[in-house]
Amino acid sequence: MTYTLLFVAALLAEMASSIPMGSMPLALFGEGASESQISIVMGSGMFAGLLVSIPVGILVDRVSRILVMKVSLVVCALALVVMGLLHGVLAAYLEMAMRALGVIAFMTAQFAYVSAMFSGERKVSAVSSMGIVGNIAFAIGPAFGVWLWQNGIRYEQFLYASILNVLSLAFIFTLPSKFDHSPSKGKRVSRRRIYMRAAWLPSMVFILACTLQGGVNFSLAVLAFQERGITNGALLFTASALTAVCFRYFASRIVERFGPRLVAVPTVLSQTAGCFLAACANSEFMVALSGVFLGFAWAAVAPVGIALLFETSSEKTRGTAMGSYNLAMWGGAAGGTLIATGAASIGLGYREAIMVTTVMPLVALIYIFLKPRRSSTASDVVPGV
């Protein structure tokens, strides 16, 4: 029952936060923003993620997970309200960054909370399956936002979306505290702080490399496909997310059975195929097909990365480990945004940018096979990170 309550709360919150990913580029384009400016705005949240992922992870380990979820939902709701009232490139940049801050904090606390509900290998499938929520949201939210914008429901859609965050907050208040790890309650807080472990680097490199395409797609795909005569370019996100929803649990179970390194191989190959198809897509069918391949890949990227992290993290460092997960995910998205912005600024476009993202996952695949497994020990701490 608790898992179901959290699932519903996360679905409402992430549905609300995904709507601007489809309609914000159209809003900025209508205001006369250039392609490179739009790319920077859509990447602002990803850059914000680079700054707050680790601090938020540490906060989740040292404060109440439920409290972090509550505060993060308030931040998400406020971001959407401001988004509906203040317009322009600069305002949008700050609004998208604020939105990302709330989403990152909620996801980190949510995953850490779920990991305390299950034991053994089932942690991987439980936490990874909770990621299905984000895929459902991306399957519906961006495309719905585009549809609303095209049908005359403009900035007010953000105000309506904030109501979903309020409903999500109501569900969070019903969660039991027994899965809420808070060292301050009856436990001595260690003075030695862990910010990151070197043993987490294989997972982080893999996640970062596989998320580059997301930064490029969120920055340029909707406008690029529209220029090719494709009515709703957000169909890429819908197809990808629906595919990930259908196969995430099965991918998680396969990872638990065969190990993350073996499953990483078909994951990277599927993503490479999806990027190639997106680069040359000239019809809605090809956009959807590329989304399917990317969805197959994303169904496995999260469980592979989480399994690699859980090999070398404990309950006491689970929040910090998930902060590292988010750092890698948002870092990859930010890197993809930089690739997209750079391509647009030198006269290239989406085709060239998305092709660049096919290389790094192959490099990351080699790295996780060559990197020896390491235990979660004090010597693994990376100082100053």
PDB file of N, CA and C in Angstrom, residues 122-199:
ATOM      1  N   ARG A 122      16.074  -7.293  -4.559  1.00  0.00           N
ATOM      2  CA  ARG A 122      14.805  -6.683  -4.957  1.00  0.00           C
ATOM      3  C   ARG A 122      14.846  -5.172  -4.857  1.00  0.00           C
ATOM      4  N   LYS A 123      15.853  -4.619  -4.178  1.00  0.00           N
ATOM      5  CA  LYS A 123      15.986  -3.167  -4.124  1.00  0.00           C
ATOM      6  C   LYS A 123      16.125  -2.584  -5.523  1.00  0.00           C
ATOM      7  N   VAL A 124      16.897  -3.281  -6.376  1.00  0.00           N
ATOM      8  CA  VAL A 124      17.154  -2.774  -7.730  1.00  0.00           C
ATOM      9  C   VAL A 124      15.857  -2.672  -8.522  1.00  0.00           C
ATOM     10  N   SER A 125      15.069  -3.741  -8.545  1.00  0.00           N
ATOM     11  CA  SER A 125      13.829  -3.717  -9.314  1.00  0.00           C
ATOM     12  C   SER A 125      12.803  -2.767  -8.693  1.00  0.00           C
ATOM     13  N   ALA A 126      12.797  -2.661  -7.354  1.00  0.00           N
ATOM     14  CA  ALA A 126      11.842  -1.766  -6.691  1.00  0.00           C
ATOM     15  C   ALA A 126      12.144  -0.310  -7.024  1.00  0.00           C
ATOM     16  N   VAL A 127      13.411   0.078  -6.875  1.00  0.00           N
ATOM     17  CA  VAL A 127      13.785   1.465  -7.153  1.00  0.00           C
ATOM     18  C   VAL A 127      13.679   1.759  -8.647  1.00  0.00           C
ATOM     19  N   SER A 128      14.154   0.833  -9.479  1.00  0.00           N
ATOM     20  CA  SER A 128      14.098   1.042 -10.931  1.00  0.00           C
ATOM     21  C   SER A 128      12.659   1.119 -11.427  1.00  0.00           C
ATOM     22  N   SER A 129      11.796   0.282 -10.857  1.00  0.00           N
ATOM     23  CA  SER A 129      10.391   0.303 -11.276  1.00  0.00           C
ATOM     24  C   SER A 129       9.714   1.600 -10.895  1.00  0.00           C
ATOM     25  N   MET A 130      10.150   2.213  -9.788  1.00  0.00           N
ATOM     26  CA  MET A 130       9.605   3.518  -9.434  1.00  0.00           C
ATOM     27  C   MET A 130       9.937   4.550 -10.510  1.00  0.00           C
ATOM     28  N   GLY A 131      11.044   4.307 -11.229  1.00  0.00           N
ATOM     29  CA  GLY A 131      11.398   5.176 -12.343  1.00  0.00           C
ATOM     30  C   GLY A 131      10.397   5.122 -13.479  1.00  0.00           C
ATOM     31  N   ILE A 132       9.541   4.092 -13.482  1.00  0.00           N
ATOM     32  CA  ILE A 132       8.485   3.999 -14.494  1.00  0.00           C
ATOM     33  C   ILE A 132       7.597   5.243 -14.441  1.00  0.00           C
ATOM     34  N   VAL A 133       7.465   5.793 -13.240  1.00  0.00           N
ATOM     35  CA  VAL A 133       6.641   6.988 -13.071  1.00  0.00           C
ATOM     36  C   VAL A 133       7.111   8.102 -14.000  1.00  0.00           C
ATOM     37  N   GLY A 134       8.434   8.341 -13.994  1.00  0.00           N
ATOM     38  CA  GLY A 134       8.977   9.376 -14.857  1.00  0.00           C
ATOM     39  C   GLY A 134       8.740   9.090 -16.323  1.00  0.00           C
ATOM     40  N   ASN A 135       8.805   7.811 -16.699  1.00  0.00           N
ATOM     41  CA  ASN A 135       8.576   7.447 -18.100  1.00  0.00           C
ATOM     42  C   ASN A 135       7.122   7.671 -18.508  1.00  0.00           C
ATOM     43  N   ILE A 136       6.202   7.336 -17.616  1.00  0.00           N
ATOM     44  CA  ILE A 136       4.789   7.602 -17.903  1.00  0.00           C
ATOM     45  C   ILE A 136       4.559   9.102 -18.062  1.00  0.00           C
ATOM     46  N   ALA A 137       5.177   9.872 -17.172  1.00  0.00           N
ATOM     47  CA  ALA A 137       5.020  11.322 -17.225  1.00  0.00           C
ATOM     48  C   ALA A 137       5.549  11.892 -18.533  1.00  0.00           C
ATOM     49  N   PHE A 138       6.718  11.393 -18.967  1.00  0.00           N
ATOM     50  CA  PHE A 138       7.283  11.880 -20.217  1.00  0.00           C
ATOM     51  C   PHE A 138       6.545  11.352 -21.437  1.00  0.00           C
ATOM     52  N   ALA A 139       5.852  10.245 -21.267  1.00  0.00           N
ATOM     53  CA  ALA A 139       5.036   9.727 -22.374  1.00  0.00           C
ATOM     54  C   ALA A 139       3.836  10.625 -22.633  1.00  0.00           C
ATOM     55  N   ILE A 140       3.354  11.283 -21.599  1.00  0.00           N
ATOM     56  CA  ILE A 140       2.129  12.074 -21.702  1.00  0.00           C
ATOM     57  C   ILE A 140       2.397  13.572 -21.614  1.00  0.00           C
ATOM     58  N   GLY A 141       3.191  13.992 -20.634  1.00  0.00           N
ATOM     59  CA  GLY A 141       3.357  15.399 -20.314  1.00  0.00           C
ATOM     60  C   GLY A 141       3.818  16.304 -21.446  1.00  0.00           C
ATOM     61  N   PRO A 142       5.007  16.067 -22.048  1.00  0.00           N
ATOM     62  CA  PRO A 142       5.493  16.964 -23.107  1.00  0.00           C
ATOM     63  C   PRO A 142       4.544  17.053 -24.301  1.00  0.00           C
ATOM     64  N   ALA A 143       4.057  15.896 -24.770  1.00  0.00           N
ATOM     65  CA  ALA A 143       3.136  15.897 -25.915  1.00  0.00           C
ATOM     66  C   ALA A 143       1.833  16.604 -25.555  1.00  0.00           C
ATOM     67  N   PHE A 144       1.359  16.413 -24.320  1.00  0.00           N
ATOM     68  CA  PHE A 144       0.134  17.077 -23.872  1.00  0.00           C
ATOM     69  C   PHE A 144       0.344  18.583 -23.794  1.00  0.00           C
ATOM     70  N   GLY A 145       1.523  18.986 -23.329  1.00  0.00           N
ATOM     71  CA  GLY A 145       1.829  20.410 -23.270  1.00  0.00           C
ATOM     72  C   GLY A 145       1.843  21.047 -24.650  1.00  0.00           C
ATOM     73  N   VAL A 146       2.429  20.344 -25.631  1.00  0.00           N
ATOM     74  CA  VAL A 146       2.433  20.831 -27.016  1.00  0.00           C
ATOM     75  C   VAL A 146       1.016  20.932 -27.545  1.00  0.00           C
ATOM     76  N   TRP A 147       0.208  19.909 -27.278  1.00  0.00           N
ATOM     77  CA  TRP A 147      -1.184  19.893 -27.759  1.00  0.00           C
ATOM     78  C   TRP A 147      -1.977  21.055 -27.150  1.00  0.00           C
ATOM     79  N   LEU A 148      -1.794  21.283 -25.859  1.00  0.00           N
ATOM     80  CA  LEU A 148      -2.489  22.391 -25.209  1.00  0.00           C
ATOM     81  C   LEU A 148      -2.085  23.725 -25.831  1.00  0.00           C
ATOM     82  N   TRP A 149      -0.783  23.899 -26.073  1.00  0.00           N
ATOM     83  CA  TRP A 149      -0.290  25.155 -26.648  1.00  0.00           C
ATOM     84  C   TRP A 149      -0.863  25.366 -28.045  1.00  0.00           C
ATOM     85  N   GLN A 150      -0.879  24.300 -28.832  1.00  0.00           N
ATOM     86  CA  GLN A 150      -1.391  24.413 -30.199  1.00  0.00           C
ATOM     87  C   GLN A 150      -2.896  24.662 -30.234  1.00  0.00           C
ATOM     88  N   ASN A 151      -3.583  24.376 -29.138  1.00  0.00           N
ATOM     89  CA  ASN A 151      -5.029  24.577 -29.073  1.00  0.00           C
ATOM     90  C   ASN A 151      -5.415  25.780 -28.211  1.00  0.00           C
ATOM     91  N   GLY A 152      -4.469  26.693 -28.045  1.00  0.00           N
ATOM     92  CA  GLY A 152      -4.780  27.969 -27.429  1.00  0.00           C
ATOM     93  C   GLY A 152      -4.665  28.045 -25.923  1.00  0.00           C
ATOM     94  N   ILE A 153      -4.298  26.944 -25.278  1.00  0.00           N
ATOM     95  CA  ILE A 153      -4.100  26.975 -23.817  1.00  0.00           C
ATOM     96  C   ILE A 153      -2.619  27.196 -23.590  1.00  0.00           C
ATOM     97  N   ARG A 154      -2.231  28.428 -23.361  1.00  0.00           N
ATOM     98  CA  ARG A 154      -0.825  28.815 -23.351  1.00  0.00           C
ATOM     99  C   ARG A 154      -0.244  28.772 -21.936  1.00  0.00           C
ATOM    100  N   TYR A 155       0.119  29.913 -21.414  1.00  0.00           N
ATOM    101  CA  TYR A 155       0.813  29.951 -20.122  1.00  0.00           C
ATOM    102  C   TYR A 155      -0.056  29.474 -18.958  1.00  0.00           C
ATOM    103  N   GLU A 156      -1.358  29.542 -19.122  1.00  0.00           N
ATOM    104  CA  GLU A 156      -2.231  29.096 -18.040  1.00  0.00           C
ATOM    105  C   GLU A 156      -2.101  27.600 -17.768  1.00  0.00           C
ATOM    106  N   GLN A 157      -1.579  26.839 -18.743  1.00  0.00           N
ATOM    107  CA  GLN A 157      -1.407  25.405 -18.528  1.00  0.00           C
ATOM    108  C   GLN A 157      -0.448  25.120 -17.378  1.00  0.00           C
ATOM    109  N   PHE A 158       0.536  26.004 -17.172  1.00  0.00           N
ATOM    110  CA  PHE A 158       1.488  25.820 -16.081  1.00  0.00           C
ATOM    111  C   PHE A 158       0.807  26.014 -14.723  1.00  0.00           C
ATOM    112  N   LEU A 159      -0.134  26.959 -14.671  1.00  0.00           N
ATOM    113  CA  LEU A 159      -0.881  27.177 -13.432  1.00  0.00           C
ATOM    114  C   LEU A 159      -1.751  25.972 -13.102  1.00  0.00           C
ATOM    115  N   TYR A 160      -2.394  25.417 -14.130  1.00  0.00           N
ATOM    116  CA  TYR A 160      -3.207  24.224 -13.907  1.00  0.00           C
ATOM    117  C   TYR A 160      -2.337  23.056 -13.441  1.00  0.00           C
ATOM    118  N   ALA A 161      -1.137  22.933 -14.021  1.00  0.00           N
ATOM    119  CA  ALA A 161      -0.254  21.815 -13.687  1.00  0.00           C
ATOM    120  C   ALA A 161       0.198  21.868 -12.224  1.00  0.00           C
ATOM    121  N   SER A 162       0.326  23.074 -11.675  1.00  0.00           N
ATOM    122  CA  SER A 162       0.775  23.198 -10.282  1.00  0.00           C
ATOM    123  C   SER A 162      -0.196  22.544  -9.308  1.00  0.00           C
ATOM    124  N   ILE A 163      -1.462  22.425  -9.700  1.00  0.00           N
ATOM    125  CA  ILE A 163      -2.461  21.779  -8.840  1.00  0.00           C
ATOM    126  C   ILE A 163      -2.098  20.318  -8.614  1.00  0.00           C
ATOM    127  N   LEU A 164      -1.496  19.680  -9.620  1.00  0.00           N
ATOM    128  CA  LEU A 164      -1.083  18.281  -9.474  1.00  0.00           C
ATOM    129  C   LEU A 164      -0.025  18.127  -8.391  1.00  0.00           C
ATOM    130  N   ASN A 165       0.862  19.122  -8.271  1.00  0.00           N
ATOM    131  CA  ASN A 165       1.870  19.073  -7.211  1.00  0.00           C
ATOM    132  C   ASN A 165       1.225  19.149  -5.831  1.00  0.00           C
ATOM    133  N   VAL A 166       0.188  19.955  -5.708  1.00  0.00           N
ATOM    134  CA  VAL A 166      -0.529  20.076  -4.431  1.00  0.00           C
ATOM    135  C   VAL A 166      -1.191  18.743  -4.070  1.00  0.00           C
ATOM    136  N   LEU A 167      -1.785  18.088  -5.051  1.00  0.00           N
ATOM    137  CA  LEU A 167      -2.396  16.780  -4.807  1.00  0.00           C
ATOM    138  C   LEU A 167      -1.339  15.754  -4.411  1.00  0.00           C
ATOM    139  N   SER A 168      -0.185  15.823  -5.058  1.00  0.00           N
ATOM    140  CA  SER A 168       0.909  14.911  -4.725  1.00  0.00           C
ATOM    141  C   SER A 168       1.352  15.106  -3.278  1.00  0.00           C
ATOM    142  N   LEU A 169       1.435  16.361  -2.858  1.00  0.00           N
ATOM    143  CA  LEU A 169       1.836  16.671  -1.486  1.00  0.00           C
ATOM    144  C   LEU A 169       0.877  16.041  -0.473  1.00  0.00           C
ATOM    145  N   ALA A 170      -0.403  16.014  -0.795  1.00  0.00           N
ATOM    146  CA  ALA A 170      -1.395  15.412   0.102  1.00  0.00           C
ATOM    147  C   ALA A 170      -1.109  13.923   0.295  1.00  0.00           C
ATOM    148  N   PHE A 171      -0.688  13.231  -0.777  1.00  0.00           N
ATOM    149  CA  PHE A 171      -0.354  11.810  -0.674  1.00  0.00           C
ATOM    150  C   PHE A 171       0.894  11.597   0.180  1.00  0.00           C
ATOM    151  N   ILE A 172       1.878  12.478   0.057  1.00  0.00           N
ATOM    152  CA  ILE A 172       3.116  12.340   0.820  1.00  0.00           C
ATOM    153  C   ILE A 172       2.842  12.402   2.323  1.00  0.00           C
ATOM    154  N   PHE A 173       1.873  13.187   2.730  1.00  0.00           N
ATOM    155  CA  PHE A 173       1.535  13.305   4.148  1.00  0.00           C
ATOM    156  C   PHE A 173       1.001  11.992   4.724  1.00  0.00           C
ATOM    157  N   THR A 174       0.588  11.043   3.859  1.00  0.00           N
ATOM    158  CA  THR A 174       0.051   9.771   4.340  1.00  0.00           C
ATOM    159  C   THR A 174       1.130   8.696   4.475  1.00  0.00           C
ATOM    160  N   LEU A 175       2.366   8.958   4.059  1.00  0.00           N
ATOM    161  CA  LEU A 175       3.419   7.942   4.089  1.00  0.00           C
ATOM    162  C   LEU A 175       3.861   7.647   5.526  1.00  0.00           C
ATOM    163  N   PRO A 176       4.073   6.375   5.865  1.00  0.00           N
ATOM    164  CA  PRO A 176       4.549   6.031   7.214  1.00  0.00           C
ATOM    165  C   PRO A 176       6.009   6.407   7.407  1.00  0.00           C
ATOM    166  N   SER A 177       6.374   6.704   8.640  1.00  0.00           N
ATOM    167  CA  SER A 177       7.738   7.155   8.929  1.00  0.00           C
ATOM    168  C   SER A 177       8.720   6.005   9.121  1.00  0.00           C
ATOM    169  N   LYS A 178       8.260   4.766   9.148  1.00  0.00           N
ATOM    170  CA  LYS A 178       9.156   3.650   9.449  1.00  0.00           C
ATOM    171  C   LYS A 178      10.203   3.408   8.354  1.00  0.00           C
ATOM    172  N   PHE A 179       9.954   3.905   7.143  1.00  0.00           N
ATOM    173  CA  PHE A 179      10.943   3.773   6.070  1.00  0.00           C
ATOM    174  C   PHE A 179      11.747   5.054   5.871  1.00  0.00           C
ATOM    175  N   ASP A 180      11.558   5.972   6.788  1.00  0.00           N
ATOM    176  CA  ASP A 180      12.205   7.278   6.677  1.00  0.00           C
ATOM    177  C   ASP A 180      13.490   7.268   7.495  1.00  0.00           C
ATOM    178  N   HIS A 181      14.623   7.086   6.840  1.00  0.00           N
ATOM    179  CA  HIS A 181      15.917   7.032   7.522  1.00  0.00           C
ATOM    180  C   HIS A 181      16.329   8.425   7.951  1.00  0.00           C
ATOM    181  N   SER A 182      16.407   8.644   9.258  1.00  0.00           N
ATOM    182  CA  SER A 182      16.818   9.939   9.788  1.00  0.00           C
ATOM    183  C   SER A 182      17.799   9.710  10.931  1.00  0.00           C
ATOM    184  N   PRO A 183      19.108   9.897  10.709  1.00  0.00           N
ATOM    185  CA  PRO A 183      20.118   9.613  11.725  1.00  0.00           C
ATOM    186  C   PRO A 183      19.918  10.378  13.021  1.00  0.00           C
ATOM    187  N   SER A 184      19.245  11.513  12.942  1.00  0.00           N
ATOM    188  CA  SER A 184      19.087  12.335  14.135  1.00  0.00           C
ATOM    189  C   SER A 184      18.105  11.733  15.135  1.00  0.00           C
ATOM    190  N   LYS A 185      17.346  10.725  14.686  1.00  0.00           N
ATOM    191  CA  LYS A 185      16.357  10.119  15.565  1.00  0.00           C
ATOM    192  C   LYS A 185      16.925   8.849  16.191  1.00  0.00           C
ATOM    193  N   GLY A 186      17.528   9.001  17.369  1.00  0.00           N
ATOM    194  CA  GLY A 186      18.001   7.849  18.116  1.00  0.00           C
ATOM    195  C   GLY A 186      19.310   7.288  17.651  1.00  0.00           C
ATOM    196  N   LYS A 187      19.990   7.934  16.699  1.00  0.00           N
ATOM    197  CA  LYS A 187      21.253   7.425  16.192  1.00  0.00           C
ATOM    198  C   LYS A 187      22.282   8.533  16.194  1.00  0.00           C
ATOM    199  N   ARG A 188      23.499   8.143  16.504  1.00  0.00           N
ATOM    200  CA  ARG A 188      24.577   9.120  16.495  1.00  0.00           C
ATOM    201  C   ARG A 188      24.989   9.395  15.055  1.00  0.00           C
ATOM    202  N   VAL A 189      25.045  10.657  14.684  1.00  0.00           N
ATOM    203  CA  VAL A 189      25.438  11.041  13.332  1.00  0.00           C
ATOM    204  C   VAL A 189      26.956  11.054  13.224  1.00  0.00           C
ATOM    205  N   SER A 190      27.484  10.303  12.292  1.00  0.00           N
ATOM    206  CA  SER A 190      28.929  10.258  12.099  1.00  0.00           C
ATOM    207  C   SER A 190      29.447  11.598  11.604  1.00  0.00           C
ATOM    208  N   ARG A 191      30.585  12.003  12.158  1.00  0.00           N
ATOM    209  CA  ARG A 191      31.172  13.263  11.733  1.00  0.00           C
ATOM    210  C   ARG A 191      31.883  13.133  10.393  1.00  0.00           C
ATOM    211  N   ARG A 192      32.185  11.925  10.015  1.00  0.00           N
ATOM    212  CA  ARG A 192      32.892  11.696   8.755  1.00  0.00           C
ATOM    213  C   ARG A 192      31.877  11.682   7.627  1.00  0.00           C
ATOM    214  N   ARG A 193      32.015  12.588   6.707  1.00  0.00           N
ATOM    215  CA  ARG A 193      31.029  12.743   5.642  1.00  0.00           C
ATOM    216  C   ARG A 193      31.541  12.148   4.342  1.00  0.00           C
ATOM    217  N   ILE A 194      30.682  11.400   3.683  1.00  0.00           N
ATOM    218  CA  ILE A 194      31.004  10.806   2.397  1.00  0.00           C
ATOM    219  C   ILE A 194      30.275  11.592   1.313  1.00  0.00           C
ATOM    220  N   TYR A 195      31.032  12.150   0.392  1.00  0.00           N
ATOM    221  CA  TYR A 195      30.443  12.935  -0.688  1.00  0.00           C
ATOM    222  C   TYR A 195      30.317  12.106  -1.972  1.00  0.00           C
ATOM    223  N   MET A 196      31.262  11.223  -2.184  1.00  0.00           N
ATOM    224  CA  MET A 196      31.226  10.357  -3.349  1.00  0.00           C
ATOM    225  C   MET A 196      32.257   9.250  -3.148  1.00  0.00           C
ATOM    226  N   ARG A 197      31.992   8.084  -3.725  1.00  0.00           N
ATOM    227  CA  ARG A 197      32.954   6.993  -3.670  1.00  0.00           C
ATOM    228  C   ARG A 197      33.504   6.733  -5.070  1.00  0.00           C
ATOM    229  N   ALA A 198      34.786   6.455  -5.124  1.00  0.00           N
ATOM    230  CA  ALA A 198      35.395   6.137  -6.416  1.00  0.00           C
ATOM    231  C   ALA A 198      34.754   4.894  -7.020  1.00  0.00           C
ATOM    232  N   ALA A 199      34.252   3.998  -6.145  1.00  0.00           N
ATOM    233  CA  ALA A 199      33.601   2.781  -6.629  1.00  0.00           C
ATOM    234  C   ALA A 199      32.297   3.076  -7.370  1.00  0.00           C
TER     235      ALA A 199
END
